[in-house]
């Protein structure tokens, strides 16, 4: 009986201990929204990648060399926008040192979510979320305008709908296929 009680209490302890890291890794609503907006920027636009990079450069006031440096870290444009947004809130604004600190916290060990990175640096995700959403909306708008211009150049006035065939309305019936005659 003692072995069974010991076994049950130990298994309960390990079950609770295993659940703690999972609970600690839960993401806030704000962090989930931020990651969704970042993923939208990361979509593979063939012509749009240049537009996304230009939007990020103009929003955060960074040069092409800094963008290339961040892209060489194998992160997408969405994560670049988040890192730059957090760096803007730090003392000294967007500097290489601030970006290194942010990316070191993000990559770990242990790897941290954007919410934890912001919390450890004493920053807020709200302003970053606003900027990332603003960039995503501007990119969507430019993609839409670019798509409309492309449609006009190709002469597609019906938004991809096929033309209707001119028919009399009823299909022709072959002889003897109608109702039986009396």
mmCIF file of N, CA and C in Angstrom, residues 20-71:
data_model
loop_
_atom_site.group_PDB
_atom_site.id
_atom_site.type_symbol
_atom_site.label_atom_id
_atom_site.label_comp_id
_atom_site.label_asym_id
_atom_site.label_seq_id
_atom_site.Cartn_x
_atom_site.Cartn_y
_atom_site.Cartn_z
ATOM 1 N N UNK A 20 4.140 22.849 -15.885
ATOM 2 C CA UNK A 20 4.619 24.201 -15.619
ATOM 3 C C UNK A 20 5.309 24.841 -16.823
ATOM 4 N N UNK A 21 6.265 24.179 -17.497
ATOM 5 C CA UNK A 21 6.889 24.821 -18.654
ATOM 6 C C UNK A 21 5.893 25.089 -19.773
ATOM 7 N N UNK A 22 4.913 24.239 -19.953
ATOM 8 C CA UNK A 22 3.911 24.455 -20.993
ATOM 9 C C UNK A 22 3.120 25.709 -20.680
ATOM 10 N N UNK A 23 2.739 25.884 -19.437
ATOM 11 C CA UNK A 23 1.984 27.070 -19.049
ATOM 12 C C UNK A 23 2.836 28.319 -19.206
ATOM 13 N N UNK A 24 4.118 28.218 -18.942
ATOM 14 C CA UNK A 24 5.012 29.359 -19.061
ATOM 15 C C UNK A 24 5.210 29.767 -20.513
ATOM 16 N N UNK A 25 5.000 28.858 -21.452
ATOM 17 C CA UNK A 25 5.227 29.159 -22.853
ATOM 18 C C UNK A 25 3.982 29.675 -23.560
ATOM 19 N N UNK A 26 2.852 29.788 -22.864
ATOM 20 C CA UNK A 26 1.644 30.299 -23.482
ATOM 21 C C UNK A 26 1.877 31.735 -23.917
ATOM 22 N N UNK A 27 1.280 32.097 -25.049
ATOM 23 C CA UNK A 27 1.483 33.430 -25.598
ATOM 24 C C UNK A 27 0.261 34.291 -25.322
ATOM 25 N N UNK A 28 0.521 35.568 -25.116
ATOM 26 C CA UNK A 28 -0.580 36.491 -24.884
ATOM 27 C C UNK A 28 -1.287 36.790 -26.204
ATOM 28 N N UNK A 29 -2.488 37.364 -26.106
ATOM 29 C CA UNK A 29 -3.245 37.721 -27.307
ATOM 30 C C UNK A 29 -2.471 38.722 -28.146
ATOM 31 N N UNK A 30 -1.835 39.673 -27.465
ATOM 32 C CA UNK A 30 -1.072 40.696 -28.172
ATOM 33 C C UNK A 30 0.085 40.074 -28.946
ATOM 34 N N UNK A 31 0.755 39.098 -28.325
ATOM 35 C CA UNK A 31 1.876 38.441 -28.982
ATOM 36 C C UNK A 31 1.404 37.619 -30.176
ATOM 37 N N UNK A 32 0.254 36.963 -30.053
ATOM 38 C CA UNK A 32 -0.297 36.198 -31.175
ATOM 39 C C UNK A 32 -0.674 37.114 -32.330
ATOM 40 N N UNK A 33 -1.276 38.267 -32.027
ATOM 41 C CA UNK A 33 -1.625 39.231 -33.079
ATOM 42 C C UNK A 33 -0.370 39.743 -33.766
ATOM 43 N N UNK A 34 0.662 39.998 -32.982
ATOM 44 C CA UNK A 34 1.921 40.484 -33.530
ATOM 45 C C UNK A 34 2.521 39.460 -34.475
ATOM 46 N N UNK A 35 2.517 38.201 -34.080
ATOM 47 C CA UNK A 35 3.075 37.154 -34.932
ATOM 48 C C UNK A 35 2.252 36.964 -36.198
ATOM 49 N N UNK A 36 0.929 37.153 -36.117
ATOM 50 C CA UNK A 36 0.079 37.049 -37.298
ATOM 51 C C UNK A 36 0.408 38.156 -38.287
ATOM 52 N N UNK A 37 0.563 39.377 -37.787
ATOM 53 C CA UNK A 37 0.913 40.495 -38.664
ATOM 54 C C UNK A 37 2.303 40.307 -39.256
ATOM 55 N N UNK A 38 3.215 39.782 -38.455
ATOM 56 C CA UNK A 38 4.569 39.536 -38.949
ATOM 57 C C UNK A 38 4.557 38.475 -40.037
ATOM 58 N N UNK A 39 3.748 37.449 -39.860
ATOM 59 C CA UNK A 39 3.661 36.389 -40.869
ATOM 60 C C UNK A 39 3.120 36.930 -42.179
ATOM 61 N N UNK A 40 2.225 37.902 -42.087
ATOM 62 C CA UNK A 40 1.686 38.499 -43.312
ATOM 63 C C UNK A 40 2.786 39.215 -44.089
ATOM 64 N N UNK A 41 3.693 39.866 -43.381
ATOM 65 C CA UNK A 41 4.807 40.526 -44.059
ATOM 66 C C UNK A 41 5.774 39.516 -44.657
ATOM 67 N N UNK A 42 5.834 38.332 -44.067
ATOM 68 C CA UNK A 42 6.767 37.315 -44.529
ATOM 69 C C UNK A 42 6.283 36.549 -45.751
ATOM 70 N N UNK A 43 5.039 36.758 -46.157
ATOM 71 C CA UNK A 43 4.525 36.034 -47.319
ATOM 72 C C UNK A 43 5.441 36.284 -48.507
ATOM 73 N N UNK A 44 5.519 35.285 -49.345
ATOM 74 C CA UNK A 44 6.420 35.374 -50.488
ATOM 75 C C UNK A 44 5.756 36.136 -51.634
ATOM 76 N N UNK A 45 6.002 37.438 -51.707
ATOM 77 C CA UNK A 45 5.563 38.244 -52.830
ATOM 78 C C UNK A 45 6.724 38.274 -53.818
ATOM 79 N N UNK A 46 6.459 37.971 -55.057
ATOM 80 C CA UNK A 46 7.556 37.978 -56.016
ATOM 81 C C UNK A 46 8.084 39.393 -56.208
ATOM 82 N N UNK A 47 7.206 40.303 -56.591
ATOM 83 C CA UNK A 47 7.631 41.690 -56.759
ATOM 84 C C UNK A 47 7.534 42.444 -55.441
ATOM 85 N N UNK A 48 6.738 41.929 -54.533
ATOM 86 C CA UNK A 48 6.428 42.637 -53.306
ATOM 87 C C UNK A 48 7.520 42.639 -52.261
ATOM 88 N N UNK A 49 8.503 41.751 -52.358
ATOM 89 C CA UNK A 49 9.561 41.737 -51.346
ATOM 90 C C UNK A 49 10.310 43.058 -51.316
ATOM 91 N N UNK A 50 10.506 43.641 -52.480
ATOM 92 C CA UNK A 50 11.178 44.940 -52.530
ATOM 93 C C UNK A 50 10.296 45.988 -51.855
ATOM 94 N N UNK A 51 8.986 45.910 -52.099
ATOM 95 C CA UNK A 51 8.057 46.863 -51.475
ATOM 96 C C UNK A 51 8.066 46.724 -49.954
ATOM 97 N N UNK A 52 8.055 45.492 -49.474
ATOM 98 C CA UNK A 52 8.063 45.262 -48.024
ATOM 99 C C UNK A 52 9.336 45.837 -47.419
ATOM 100 N N UNK A 53 10.472 45.569 -48.043
ATOM 101 C CA UNK A 53 11.748 46.085 -47.535
ATOM 102 C C UNK A 53 11.748 47.613 -47.529
ATOM 103 N N UNK A 54 11.219 48.224 -48.584
ATOM 104 C CA UNK A 54 11.166 49.687 -48.649
ATOM 105 C C UNK A 54 10.269 50.261 -47.545
ATOM 106 N N UNK A 55 9.135 49.603 -47.304
ATOM 107 C CA UNK A 55 8.217 50.066 -46.250
ATOM 108 C C UNK A 55 8.897 50.011 -44.883
ATOM 109 N N UNK A 56 9.590 48.913 -44.620
ATOM 110 C CA UNK A 56 10.266 48.760 -43.325
ATOM 111 C C UNK A 56 11.365 49.810 -43.185
ATOM 112 N N UNK A 57 12.135 50.015 -44.251
ATOM 113 C CA UNK A 57 13.203 51.023 -44.207
ATOM 114 C C UNK A 57 12.643 52.407 -43.913
ATOM 115 N N UNK A 58 11.551 52.768 -44.602
ATOM 116 C CA UNK A 58 10.997 54.109 -44.400
ATOM 117 C C UNK A 58 10.336 54.248 -43.026
ATOM 118 N N UNK A 59 9.690 53.210 -42.536
ATOM 119 C CA UNK A 59 9.002 53.286 -41.240
ATOM 120 C C UNK A 59 9.988 53.424 -40.083
ATOM 121 N N UNK A 60 11.105 52.709 -40.155
ATOM 122 C CA UNK A 60 12.044 52.699 -39.035
ATOM 123 C C UNK A 60 13.303 53.523 -39.299
ATOM 124 N N UNK A 61 13.428 54.098 -40.487
ATOM 125 C CA UNK A 61 14.571 54.950 -40.791
ATOM 126 C C UNK A 61 15.899 54.219 -40.806
ATOM 127 N N UNK A 62 15.919 53.019 -41.365
ATOM 128 C CA UNK A 62 17.164 52.252 -41.444
ATOM 129 C C UNK A 62 17.640 52.197 -42.890
ATOM 130 N N UNK A 63 18.910 51.882 -43.054
ATOM 131 C CA UNK A 63 19.470 51.806 -44.404
ATOM 132 C C UNK A 63 19.471 50.367 -44.918
ATOM 133 N N UNK A 64 19.844 50.220 -46.179
ATOM 134 C CA UNK A 64 19.855 48.905 -46.815
ATOM 135 C C UNK A 64 20.839 47.941 -46.180
ATOM 136 N N UNK A 65 21.974 48.453 -45.710
ATOM 137 C CA UNK A 65 22.990 47.586 -45.101
ATOM 138 C C UNK A 65 22.456 46.923 -43.833
ATOM 139 N N UNK A 66 21.710 47.677 -43.028
ATOM 140 C CA UNK A 66 21.150 47.102 -41.803
ATOM 141 C C UNK A 66 20.110 46.044 -42.151
ATOM 142 N N UNK A 67 19.310 46.294 -43.204
ATOM 143 C CA UNK A 67 18.308 45.310 -43.636
ATOM 144 C C UNK A 67 18.991 44.029 -44.109
ATOM 145 N N UNK A 68 20.060 44.175 -44.879
ATOM 146 C CA UNK A 68 20.793 43.001 -45.363
ATOM 147 C C UNK A 68 21.384 42.234 -44.185
ATOM 148 N N UNK A 69 21.905 42.950 -43.205
ATOM 149 C CA UNK A 69 22.458 42.305 -42.016
ATOM 150 C C UNK A 69 21.409 41.509 -41.253
ATOM 151 N N UNK A 70 20.215 42.074 -41.128
ATOM 152 C CA UNK A 70 19.147 41.362 -40.428
ATOM 153 C C UNK A 70 18.649 40.176 -41.246
ATOM 154 N N UNK A 71 18.548 40.331 -42.561
ATOM 155 C CA UNK A 71 18.109 39.216 -43.407
ATOM 156 C C UNK A 71 19.134 38.081 -43.385
#
